[in-house]
Short mmCIF file of C-alpha atoms and ligand atoms in Angstrom, two decimals:
data_model
loop_
_atom_site.label_atom_id
_atom_site.label_comp_id
_atom_site.label_asym_id
_atom_site.label_seq_id
_atom_site.Cartn_x
_atom_site.Cartn_y
_atom_site.Cartn_z
CA MET A 8 115.80 104.55 102.87
CA SER A 9 115.62 106.30 99.66
CA THR A 10 112.98 109.02 99.99
CA GLU A 11 113.77 111.05 97.05
CA LYS A 12 110.48 112.55 94.64
CA ILE A 13 111.84 111.07 90.95
CA LYS A 14 108.81 111.96 89.03
CA ASP A 15 109.93 109.73 86.01
CA ALA A 16 110.61 106.54 87.28
CA ARG A 17 113.13 106.34 83.44
CA ARG A 18 115.72 108.12 86.34
CA MET A 19 115.93 105.24 88.22
CA VAL A 20 118.27 102.40 87.91
CA HIS A 21 115.96 99.65 86.25
CA TRP A 22 114.92 96.60 84.43
CA PRO A 23 111.28 97.82 81.92
CA GLY A 24 109.19 95.13 81.40
CA HIS A 25 106.01 94.19 79.73
CA MET A 26 103.03 92.07 81.00
CA GLU A 27 100.85 92.58 78.01
CA THR A 28 98.29 89.20 77.28
CA ASP A 29 95.37 89.17 74.44
CA TYR A 30 92.38 87.69 75.69
CA ILE A 31 89.39 86.41 73.67
CA TYR A 32 85.88 86.86 75.82
CA THR A 33 82.62 84.74 75.21
CA LEU A 34 80.15 87.07 76.13
CA GLY A 35 78.58 84.48 78.34
CA ILE A 36 74.62 83.58 77.90
CA ALA A 37 73.10 86.54 78.66
CA GLY A 38 75.33 88.66 77.11
CA GLU A 39 74.93 86.72 74.04
CA LYS A 40 71.37 86.85 74.67
CA PHE A 41 71.70 90.65 75.46
CA PHE A 42 73.50 91.46 72.47
CA THR A 43 72.20 89.60 69.98
CA GLU A 44 68.81 91.30 70.10
CA MET A 45 70.41 94.51 70.26
CA LYS A 46 72.67 93.58 67.08
CA ASN A 47 69.69 92.33 65.79
CA SER A 48 66.25 94.28 66.68
CA GLY A 49 68.38 97.16 68.39
CA ARG A 50 66.23 96.24 71.49
CA ILE A 51 66.90 96.30 75.11
CA PHE A 52 66.53 93.20 76.98
CA ALA A 53 66.59 93.00 81.34
CA ALA A 54 66.16 89.53 82.75
CA LYS A 55 63.27 89.12 86.01
CA CYS A 56 63.26 87.25 88.74
CA LYS A 57 60.68 84.94 89.31
CA ARG A 58 61.16 84.74 92.89
CA CYS A 59 62.25 88.54 94.55
CA GLY A 60 61.10 90.44 91.18
CA PHE A 61 63.57 92.09 90.63
CA ILE A 62 64.66 93.20 86.72
CA TYR A 63 68.23 92.33 85.87
CA LEU A 64 70.03 95.39 83.79
CA PRO A 65 72.85 94.04 82.47
CA PRO A 66 70.41 90.70 82.44
CA ARG A 67 71.77 87.56 83.93
CA ILE A 68 70.89 84.44 84.16
CA TYR A 69 70.88 84.23 87.80
CA CYS A 70 69.79 86.81 90.93
CA GLU A 71 72.91 86.95 92.69
CA ARG A 72 70.62 88.15 95.89
CA CYS A 73 68.06 84.83 96.25
CA PHE A 74 69.94 82.54 93.29
CA GLU A 75 66.66 82.15 91.70
CA LYS A 76 67.41 81.04 87.58
CA LEU A 77 66.49 83.54 85.27
CA THR A 78 64.14 82.56 82.46
CA GLU A 79 62.33 85.57 81.68
CA TRP A 80 62.78 88.31 79.36
CA ILE A 81 61.68 91.67 79.46
CA ASN A 82 62.07 94.48 76.93
CA VAL A 83 63.18 97.58 78.78
CA GLY A 84 62.84 99.81 75.93
CA THR A 85 65.53 102.57 74.47
CA LYS A 86 65.37 105.29 76.74
CA GLY A 87 66.05 106.12 80.38
CA GLU A 88 66.74 108.64 82.43
CA VAL A 89 70.15 110.25 83.17
CA PHE A 90 70.95 108.79 87.18
CA THR A 91 74.63 110.53 86.80
CA TYR A 92 77.26 111.80 84.44
CA THR A 93 80.83 112.59 84.47
CA VAL A 94 82.54 115.07 82.29
CA ALA A 95 85.42 113.04 81.23
CA TYR A 96 88.97 115.23 80.06
CA VAL A 97 91.31 112.73 80.91
CA ASP A 98 91.94 109.11 79.06
CA VAL A 99 93.33 105.85 80.48
CA ASP A 100 96.47 106.51 81.07
CA SER A 101 95.89 109.86 82.49
CA SER A 102 96.98 111.08 79.20
CA LYS A 103 94.67 114.85 77.96
CA LEU A 104 91.92 113.95 75.85
CA LYS A 105 91.39 115.76 72.71
CA GLU A 106 87.89 116.19 73.26
CA PRO A 107 85.59 115.66 76.21
CA THR A 108 83.68 113.19 76.44
CA ILE A 109 80.90 112.49 79.00
CA TYR A 110 79.73 109.45 80.53
CA ALA A 111 76.18 108.15 81.81
CA TYR A 112 74.66 105.96 83.68
CA ILE A 113 71.88 105.52 82.09
CA LYS A 114 68.74 104.04 84.53
CA PHE A 115 65.53 102.45 83.44
CA ASP A 116 62.07 102.29 83.96
CA GLY A 117 61.03 98.55 84.14
CA ALA A 118 64.69 98.01 85.50
CA HIS A 119 66.48 97.60 88.44
CA GLY A 120 69.15 99.30 86.67
CA GLY A 121 70.98 100.52 83.74
CA LEU A 122 73.64 101.11 81.66
CA ILE A 123 77.08 102.99 81.38
CA HIS A 124 77.38 104.53 78.58
CA LYS A 125 78.28 107.62 76.62
CA LEU A 126 76.31 110.75 75.48
CA GLY A 127 75.91 112.65 72.45
CA GLU A 128 74.33 115.29 70.94
CA VAL A 129 74.34 117.18 73.56
CA LYS A 130 76.51 119.73 74.94
CA HIS A 131 77.94 118.83 78.98
CA GLU A 132 76.55 122.33 80.15
CA ASP A 133 73.25 121.05 79.40
CA VAL A 134 73.22 118.27 80.60
CA GLN A 135 70.87 116.93 83.76
CA ILE A 136 70.67 114.51 86.06
CA GLY A 137 67.40 113.44 86.16
CA MET A 138 67.45 114.65 81.88
CA PRO A 139 65.40 111.61 79.88
CA VAL A 140 67.84 109.97 77.30
CA GLU A 141 67.05 108.05 74.47
CA ALA A 142 69.98 105.04 72.62
CA VAL A 143 71.22 105.66 69.44
CA PHE A 144 72.04 102.20 67.46
CA LYS A 145 74.86 101.86 64.57
CA PRO A 146 73.58 101.35 61.76
CA LEU A 147 72.38 97.31 61.55
CA ALA A 148 75.33 97.17 58.91
CA GLU A 149 78.06 98.17 61.20
CA ARG A 150 76.90 96.58 64.39
CA LYS A 151 79.20 93.59 66.06
CA ALA A 152 77.43 92.33 69.01
CA ASN A 153 79.03 94.64 72.16
CA ILE A 154 78.28 97.97 73.92
CA ASN A 155 78.91 100.19 71.15
CA ASP A 156 76.29 98.69 69.36
CA ILE A 157 74.98 101.68 70.86
CA LYS A 158 76.62 105.14 69.74
CA TYR A 159 75.85 107.44 72.41
CA PHE A 160 72.20 108.08 74.42
CA LYS A 161 70.47 111.20 73.09
CA PRO A 162 67.90 113.77 74.95
CA VAL A 163 64.38 113.07 73.94
CA MET B 23 82.56 86.95 123.19
CA VAL B 24 82.80 86.34 119.00
CA GLY B 25 86.37 83.32 118.68
CA LYS B 26 88.23 80.89 121.08
CA LYS B 27 90.65 83.67 121.78
CA ARG B 28 90.61 87.98 122.23
CA VAL B 29 92.83 88.53 119.80
CA ALA B 30 95.80 92.84 120.52
CA VAL B 31 97.80 94.24 118.72
CA ILE B 32 101.22 94.68 119.42
CA GLY B 33 102.88 96.22 117.32
CA ALA B 34 102.67 98.79 114.04
CA GLY B 35 104.85 99.70 111.14
CA MET B 36 105.42 101.19 108.19
CA THR B 37 107.76 102.24 105.44
CA LYS B 38 107.47 106.01 103.74
CA PHE B 39 104.70 106.79 101.59
CA ARG B 40 106.10 108.35 97.99
CA ARG B 41 106.27 107.98 94.39
CA ASN B 42 109.08 106.01 92.63
CA LEU B 43 110.93 104.50 95.90
CA LYS B 44 113.34 102.86 94.78
CA GLU B 45 113.25 99.97 97.23
CA THR B 46 110.91 96.39 95.19
CA GLY B 47 107.76 95.80 96.52
CA LYS B 48 109.54 92.78 99.11
CA GLU B 49 111.87 95.16 100.27
CA LEU B 50 109.30 97.62 101.61
CA SER B 51 107.07 94.53 102.79
CA TYR B 52 110.44 93.61 105.29
CA GLU B 53 110.79 97.63 106.29
CA ALA B 54 107.39 97.54 107.39
CA SER B 55 107.44 94.08 109.48
CA LYS B 56 110.53 94.54 111.31
CA MET B 57 109.62 97.96 112.68
CA ALA B 58 105.99 95.92 113.52
CA LEU B 59 107.93 93.27 115.16
CA ASP B 60 110.42 95.71 116.97
CA GLN B 61 107.99 97.30 118.74
CA ALA B 62 105.90 93.67 119.82
CA GLY B 63 109.22 93.19 121.01
CA LEU B 64 109.44 89.74 118.68
CA GLU B 65 111.89 87.93 116.71
CA LEU B 66 110.30 86.42 113.20
CA SER B 67 110.91 82.88 115.19
CA ASP B 68 107.65 84.09 117.65
CA ILE B 69 105.58 84.82 114.04
CA LYS B 70 103.02 81.36 113.67
CA SER B 71 101.50 82.79 110.86
CA VAL B 72 101.60 85.74 108.29
CA VAL B 73 98.65 87.32 105.44
CA MET B 74 99.84 89.74 102.89
CA GLY B 75 97.49 92.60 101.97
CA THR B 76 98.00 93.09 98.52
CA ALA B 77 95.56 94.27 95.40
CA PRO B 78 96.27 93.66 91.74
CA ASP B 79 99.22 92.32 90.30
CA ALA B 80 98.81 94.85 87.79
CA PHE B 81 100.40 97.78 90.13
CA ASP B 82 103.54 96.20 90.93
CA GLY B 83 103.29 94.05 87.52
CA VAL B 84 104.45 90.77 88.47
CA HIS B 85 101.91 88.04 88.53
CA MET B 86 100.96 86.26 91.48
CA LYS B 87 102.37 88.84 93.48
CA GLY B 88 101.59 87.71 97.00
CA GLU B 89 104.03 84.85 96.22
CA TYR B 90 106.83 87.04 94.95
CA LEU B 91 106.12 89.38 99.01
CA ALA B 92 105.93 85.88 100.29
CA ASP B 93 110.05 86.02 101.95
CA GLY B 94 109.86 90.13 102.93
CA ALA B 95 107.05 89.73 104.83
CA GLY B 96 108.69 87.67 107.33
CA ALA B 97 106.76 83.98 105.78
CA TRP B 98 109.20 81.54 105.66
CA GLU B 99 108.39 78.16 106.09
CA LYS B 100 105.76 79.40 107.93
CA PRO B 101 101.72 79.28 106.93
CA TYR B 102 101.09 82.08 104.64
CA SER B 103 98.23 83.14 103.19
CA ARG B 104 97.47 86.70 100.89
CA VAL B 105 94.41 88.12 101.04
CA PHE B 106 93.00 90.18 98.23
CA VAL B 107 89.37 92.64 97.76
CA GLY B 108 91.09 95.85 95.95
CA GLY B 109 91.42 98.81 97.48
CA GLY B 110 89.71 96.98 101.03
CA THR B 111 92.73 94.45 101.27
CA GLY B 112 94.82 96.67 104.23
CA VAL B 113 91.58 96.62 106.79
CA PHE B 114 90.44 93.15 105.70
CA ALA B 115 94.48 91.51 105.98
CA VAL B 116 93.74 92.54 109.68
CA ASP B 117 90.39 90.90 109.86
CA ALA B 118 92.17 88.03 108.25
CA GLY B 119 94.72 88.18 110.73
CA TRP B 120 91.48 88.19 113.21
CA TRP B 121 90.58 85.10 112.43
CA HIS B 122 94.21 83.36 112.51
CA VAL B 123 94.47 83.85 115.84
CA ALA B 124 90.72 84.54 117.11
CA SER B 125 89.86 80.76 115.82
CA GLY B 126 93.07 78.83 118.44
CA LYS B 127 95.12 77.73 115.37
CA PHE B 128 98.38 80.67 115.53
CA ASP B 129 98.95 82.92 119.17
CA THR B 130 100.87 85.48 116.38
CA CYS B 131 100.12 86.60 112.84
CA LEU B 132 101.99 89.31 110.94
CA VAL B 133 99.77 90.77 108.96
CA VAL B 134 101.62 92.78 106.30
CA GLY B 135 99.67 95.41 103.69
CA GLU B 136 101.88 96.60 100.37
CA GLU B 137 101.68 98.30 96.96
CA LYS B 138 104.02 99.01 94.64
CA MET B 139 102.09 101.19 91.89
CA SER B 140 105.01 103.10 90.62
CA SER B 141 106.85 101.10 88.81
CA CYS B 142 103.62 101.07 85.66
CA TYR B 143 104.35 103.31 83.09
CA PRO B 144 103.71 105.54 82.45
CA HIS B 145 100.51 105.82 84.96
CA PRO B 146 98.80 103.41 87.23
CA ALA B 147 95.62 104.44 85.88
CA TYR B 148 96.33 101.65 83.49
CA ALA B 149 96.78 98.80 85.07
CA PHE B 150 93.08 99.87 86.44
CA THR B 151 91.57 99.92 83.22
CA THR B 152 91.29 96.12 83.29
CA ILE B 153 89.77 95.98 86.95
CA PHE B 154 86.40 96.57 84.71
CA ASP B 155 83.79 93.91 83.47
CA GLN B 156 85.15 93.28 80.19
CA ILE B 157 81.73 93.10 78.01
CA TYR B 158 80.12 95.82 78.90
CA SER B 159 81.97 98.46 80.83
CA ARG B 160 86.32 98.49 79.40
CA PRO B 161 84.76 98.26 75.47
CA LEU B 162 83.21 102.07 76.21
CA GLY B 163 86.84 102.93 77.60
CA VAL B 164 85.88 102.67 81.35
CA THR B 165 89.00 104.84 83.52
CA LEU B 166 88.59 104.48 87.16
CA ILE B 167 88.28 108.47 88.05
CA TRP B 168 84.77 108.54 85.82
CA ILE B 169 83.25 105.47 87.61
CA PHE B 170 84.06 107.89 90.98
CA ALA B 171 83.42 110.59 89.34
CA LEU B 172 80.05 109.23 88.76
CA GLU B 173 78.98 107.74 91.85
CA MET B 174 80.34 111.00 93.51
CA HIS B 175 77.92 113.33 91.38
CA ARG B 176 75.23 111.31 92.59
CA TYR B 177 76.60 112.38 95.74
CA MET B 178 76.36 115.48 95.68
CA HIS B 179 73.29 115.66 94.16
CA VAL B 180 70.76 113.48 96.11
CA HIS B 181 72.54 115.29 99.15
CA GLY B 182 73.31 118.58 97.68
CA ILE B 183 76.80 118.80 98.92
CA THR B 184 79.00 121.60 96.98
CA LYS B 185 82.09 121.05 95.78
CA GLU B 186 83.11 123.77 98.29
CA GLU B 187 82.17 121.35 101.63
CA ILE B 188 83.59 118.44 99.87
CA ALA B 189 87.20 120.13 99.54
CA LEU B 190 87.62 120.96 103.02
CA VAL B 191 87.78 117.09 103.59
CA SER B 192 91.42 117.14 101.32
CA VAL B 193 92.39 120.64 103.24
CA LYS B 194 92.04 119.12 106.66
CA ASN B 195 93.73 115.28 105.75
CA LYS B 196 96.31 116.51 103.54
CA ARG B 197 97.67 119.54 106.72
CA ASN B 198 96.94 116.71 109.65
CA ALA B 199 100.11 114.84 107.30
CA LEU B 200 102.81 117.68 108.04
CA ASP B 201 102.87 115.81 111.26
CA HIS B 202 103.12 112.58 109.49
CA PRO B 203 107.02 111.79 109.52
CA CYS B 204 106.34 108.86 106.77
CA ALA B 205 103.26 111.49 104.51
CA GLN B 206 103.95 112.12 100.45
CA LEU B 207 101.73 115.72 100.30
CA GLY B 208 101.54 117.25 103.39
CA ALA B 209 100.04 120.37 102.71
CA ASN B 210 98.51 123.54 104.02
CA ILE B 211 96.30 124.19 100.42
CA THR B 212 93.22 126.25 100.18
CA VAL B 213 89.26 125.03 99.42
CA GLU B 214 90.37 127.69 96.08
CA ASP B 215 93.47 125.31 95.34
CA VAL B 216 91.42 122.41 95.20
CA LEU B 217 88.82 124.23 93.47
CA ASN B 218 91.13 125.67 90.97
CA SER B 219 93.20 122.16 90.40
CA GLU B 220 93.07 120.00 87.00
CA VAL B 221 89.48 118.95 86.32
CA LEU B 222 90.16 115.22 85.75
CA CYS B 223 86.72 114.04 85.01
CA TRP B 224 84.29 116.88 86.49
CA PRO B 225 83.20 116.67 89.56
CA VAL B 226 86.73 115.36 90.21
CA GLN B 227 89.40 117.45 89.93
CA ARG B 228 93.15 116.71 91.06
CA LEU B 229 93.33 117.48 94.15
CA ASP B 230 90.05 115.75 94.97
CA ILE B 231 92.38 112.24 94.41
CA SER B 232 95.09 110.53 96.54
CA PRO B 233 98.38 110.01 94.85
CA THR B 234 100.21 107.33 93.34
CA SER B 235 101.60 106.37 95.49
CA ASP B 236 104.78 102.80 97.01
CA GLY B 237 104.31 101.88 100.63
CA ALA B 238 103.97 98.86 102.94
CA ALA B 239 102.88 98.69 106.13
CA ALA B 240 102.17 96.40 108.94
CA LEU B 241 101.20 95.24 112.59
CA VAL B 242 101.92 92.57 114.86
CA LEU B 243 97.85 90.54 116.03
CA ALA B 244 98.77 87.86 119.38
CA SER B 245 96.49 86.22 121.55
CA GLU B 246 95.54 87.30 124.26
CA ASP B 247 97.60 85.49 126.63
CA VAL B 248 100.64 86.33 124.52
CA ALA B 249 99.95 90.15 124.24
CA LYS B 250 100.10 90.14 127.90
CA LYS B 251 103.45 88.61 128.23
CA LEU B 252 104.58 90.98 126.09
CA THR B 253 103.18 94.55 126.81
CA ASP B 254 101.06 96.53 129.12
CA ASP B 255 99.50 98.41 126.46
CA PRO B 256 97.16 96.03 124.53
CA VAL B 257 94.94 96.97 121.73
CA TRP B 258 92.39 94.73 121.42
CA ILE B 259 90.19 93.84 118.05
CA ASP B 260 86.98 93.85 119.37
CA GLY B 261 85.14 94.07 115.72
CA VAL B 262 85.74 92.80 112.43
CA GLY B 263 83.44 93.27 109.71
CA TRP B 264 83.73 93.27 105.45
CA CYS B 265 80.67 92.46 103.58
CA ILE B 266 80.35 93.09 99.23
CA ASP B 267 77.36 95.03 97.09
CA SER B 268 76.55 93.91 93.43
CA THR B 269 79.58 94.12 91.43
CA TYR B 270 77.41 95.64 88.74
CA TRP B 271 77.15 99.55 89.02
CA THR B 272 73.95 100.32 87.59
CA ASN B 273 72.51 97.80 90.10
CA ARG B 274 73.39 99.74 92.87
CA ASP B 275 72.42 103.18 94.91
CA LEU B 276 75.56 105.22 94.47
CA TYR B 277 74.77 108.13 96.52
CA TYR B 278 75.15 105.63 99.69
CA PRO B 279 77.47 102.75 100.64
CA GLN B 280 75.45 99.83 101.88
CA TYR B 281 78.37 97.79 101.98
CA VAL B 282 80.44 99.87 104.58
CA GLN B 283 77.38 99.85 106.88
CA CYS B 284 76.81 95.93 106.64
CA ALA B 285 80.31 95.74 107.52
CA ALA B 286 80.08 97.84 109.88
CA GLN B 287 77.58 96.56 111.70
CA MET B 288 78.97 93.41 112.14
CA ALA B 289 81.65 94.75 113.79
CA TYR B 290 79.60 97.32 116.10
CA LYS B 291 77.68 94.18 117.10
CA MET B 292 80.66 92.36 118.13
CA ALA B 293 82.49 94.87 119.91
CA GLY B 294 78.36 95.72 121.23
CA ILE B 295 79.00 99.16 119.90
CA LYS B 296 75.25 100.64 119.98
CA ASN B 297 75.53 104.44 119.18
CA PRO B 298 78.71 104.52 116.73
CA PRO B 299 79.37 108.54 117.25
CA LYS B 300 79.15 108.62 120.85
CA GLU B 301 81.66 105.79 121.34
CA ILE B 302 83.65 105.78 118.15
CA ASP B 303 85.98 108.30 119.53
CA VAL B 304 88.24 108.47 116.61
CA ALA B 305 87.82 106.62 112.79
CA GLU B 306 90.09 106.20 109.98
CA VAL B 307 87.78 106.56 107.34
CA TYR B 308 88.93 105.31 103.67
CA ASP B 309 89.57 108.32 101.76
CA PRO B 310 90.95 108.27 98.27
CA PHE B 311 88.73 110.85 97.13
CA ASP B 312 87.50 113.88 99.86
CA TYR B 313 84.17 112.60 99.15
CA LYS B 314 84.79 109.62 100.23
CA GLU B 315 86.13 109.90 103.50
CA LEU B 316 81.83 111.88 103.84
CA HIS B 317 80.11 109.25 102.15
CA HIS B 318 82.60 106.58 103.99
CA MET B 319 81.23 108.03 107.81
CA GLU B 320 78.24 108.04 106.54
CA GLY B 321 77.87 104.55 105.43
CA LEU B 322 79.80 103.59 109.11
CA MET B 323 76.68 105.45 110.55
CA LEU B 324 78.85 108.29 111.81
CA ALA B 325 76.91 110.61 110.56
CA ARG B 326 73.10 110.56 109.41
CA LYS B 327 73.02 110.57 105.97
CA GLY B 328 73.42 113.79 103.97
CA GLN B 329 75.17 115.53 107.75
CA ALA B 330 78.55 114.74 106.65
CA ALA B 331 79.39 117.54 105.02
CA LYS B 332 78.11 119.86 107.41
CA LEU B 333 79.71 117.98 110.52
CA THR B 334 82.84 118.27 107.98
CA ALA B 335 82.72 121.94 108.05
CA GLU B 336 82.09 122.89 111.79
CA GLY B 337 85.25 121.48 113.41
CA VAL B 338 84.04 118.27 114.73
CA THR B 339 86.20 115.90 112.14
CA GLN B 340 88.84 118.21 113.01
CA ARG B 341 92.05 116.45 114.80
CA ASP B 342 90.86 118.06 118.21
CA GLY B 343 87.17 118.07 117.12
CA ASP B 344 85.09 116.23 118.68
CA LEU B 345 85.12 113.15 116.24
CA PRO B 346 88.41 112.97 114.62
CA ILE B 347 88.92 111.81 111.07
CA ASN B 348 92.11 110.48 109.54
CA PRO B 349 93.95 112.30 111.58
CA SER B 350 96.87 110.42 110.05
CA GLY B 351 96.61 113.13 107.03
CA GLY B 352 94.37 109.60 105.61
CA LEU B 353 95.31 109.14 101.43
CA LEU B 354 94.56 112.53 100.73
CA GLY B 355 97.80 113.23 103.16
CA VAL B 356 99.75 109.85 103.78
CA GLY B 357 99.53 108.61 100.21
CA ASN B 358 97.80 105.67 98.73
CA PRO B 359 100.15 102.55 98.56
CA ILE B 360 95.95 100.48 98.06
CA ALA B 361 96.91 98.14 100.86
CA ALA B 362 99.11 99.36 102.27
CA ALA B 363 97.13 102.33 103.32
CA GLY B 364 94.75 99.77 104.39
CA THR B 365 96.69 98.63 106.98
CA MET B 366 98.36 101.86 107.40
CA LYS B 367 95.27 102.91 108.53
CA CYS B 368 94.71 99.95 110.88
CA CYS B 369 98.55 100.96 112.85
CA GLU B 370 97.57 105.05 113.01
CA ILE B 371 94.37 104.14 114.98
CA PHE B 372 96.64 101.79 117.30
CA TRP B 373 99.05 104.26 117.97
CA GLN B 374 96.07 106.71 118.88
CA LEU B 375 94.71 104.26 121.06
CA ARG B 376 98.19 103.28 122.85
CA GLY B 377 98.73 108.02 122.81
CA GLU B 378 101.98 107.39 120.70
CA ALA B 379 101.00 109.80 117.64
CA GLY B 380 103.09 112.30 118.86
CA LYS B 381 102.11 115.39 117.20
CA ARG B 382 98.78 113.49 115.15
CA GLN B 383 97.73 112.20 118.61
CA VAL B 384 94.34 113.46 119.42
CA LYS B 385 93.14 114.98 122.21
CA GLY B 386 91.78 113.09 126.02
CA ASP B 387 92.32 109.86 126.27
CA PRO B 388 90.35 107.83 122.84
CA ARG B 389 89.50 104.48 124.17
CA THR B 390 87.87 103.56 121.05
CA GLY B 391 89.04 103.66 117.39
CA LEU B 392 87.91 102.59 114.38
CA ALA B 393 89.33 101.75 110.38
CA GLN B 394 87.67 101.63 107.30
CA ALA B 395 88.89 100.39 104.36
CA TRP B 396 86.57 100.48 100.99
CA GLY B 397 87.34 98.87 97.83
CA ASP B 398 86.76 96.19 95.20
CA LEU B 399 84.84 97.87 91.95
CA MET B 400 83.84 100.02 94.63
CA GLN B 401 81.46 98.04 96.25
CA TYR B 402 83.50 96.31 99.02
CA GLY B 403 84.11 96.72 102.94
CA SER B 404 86.01 96.29 105.27
CA VAL B 405 85.63 97.68 108.74
CA VAL B 406 88.14 97.00 112.10
CA VAL B 407 87.34 98.53 115.75
CA MET B 408 89.90 98.82 118.56
CA ARG B 409 89.32 99.37 121.58
CA SER B 410 93.05 99.87 123.93
ZN1 ZN C 502 65.50 87.21 93.14
#
């Protein structure tokens, strides 16, 4: 069988194909509540399971652990801490980013879990696991009920 | 015994793993399947069922690629199914093959793992972007590598493990792969080479990661009565396990793979294994990134939490060590055509337990081996325990 180490697939006898399809995704019942609150009032909500006490962030309408329907919403504030982070130097197709971007898993007090987002107003050398951070929202007029209504999290 | 019939592996095969192989996915599946059938001494007509393991359609770029690959996997006019649990697919396909035979429904099952990743142009990393949550993750520009980087960093932080300690895994596996005739990236490298390689998403660097690969691997499974007619050296599947954790990264403790532990416990219980590090003679542990070998050794309870790096530094996991891990060279060395890589690990354990691993053969006379894979959104574990 062939074993050539060809780096560029275009050098092979080939047919160039394309699989793109576009989608309009609904946010879902929990997502719409979460992002509407974020857009309108800059508040971050989690959902609590009455049966087992687990507090879901991001919120859901059901408990994946005991399958209870979740109806209790909890405002968890806009602050959390850096649970872990990375400094990304490459893009989605593995090409070099112009500026490295810091992404972090931000754990919220008062919830089990948190959000993945960017960090801003901080140099990557200065980021530490455990560092307290808070959400910086876009101006009200620019918010669109999606995760990027939060511009980034910054140190507090 | 779990199941109506005891299940044996009686043949294995695999293609070379390479970037940009000319063969289509079907052709790769055929090459691996034919080799496995030849080793088993069977014709296609002897095969009563087929399980195909292959990961996201976007890799091969063929929607519903289970159907596309069927003929190459020998499924013509046969009961056929595709199973798919992301990176965990290659070992889970063997779990699925097991229940085909253990149930008593089929005497034989051909299990095939395939992936052709290099078709995705310019880079298959892009094919991963649509596996993530469309509401919370994709709008941030999520990439596969930075998600791993978050997990690796958390693991390092909790246990105080260094990049140097982790790099030893890459050094070991790429060196082991020098002895594998199908390997893509066998090499003698140093810890410094890993630490000096391109930083992709800190703490993940180029040489911490397995490559883009094309390839296929296959196993022939048979019930005890059929196996005993065909071979004096069947390798028994004595334990199977699989488990999924929350799909939300932020609802998991990233430093420890609980889902791997659950899958392992299921397999160990079935195999009657009480002390895994003592009773497992050789293991193929999923290593798409070097830290994952350590992370998974802990999940498999082959090392205590936070201790896998120490065992690695002491040489315990070398091919001639007391607990050889990834004697094949793993994904870091042999290559990582996703589902095929997991099935390759099962092939390696089969060959090791039969004493057929050639220059890769671990010392002593290994009787019990384990293969493990991990996948979906990094929260899925699949495990097979085999005995000779
Ligand atoms: Zn609950």
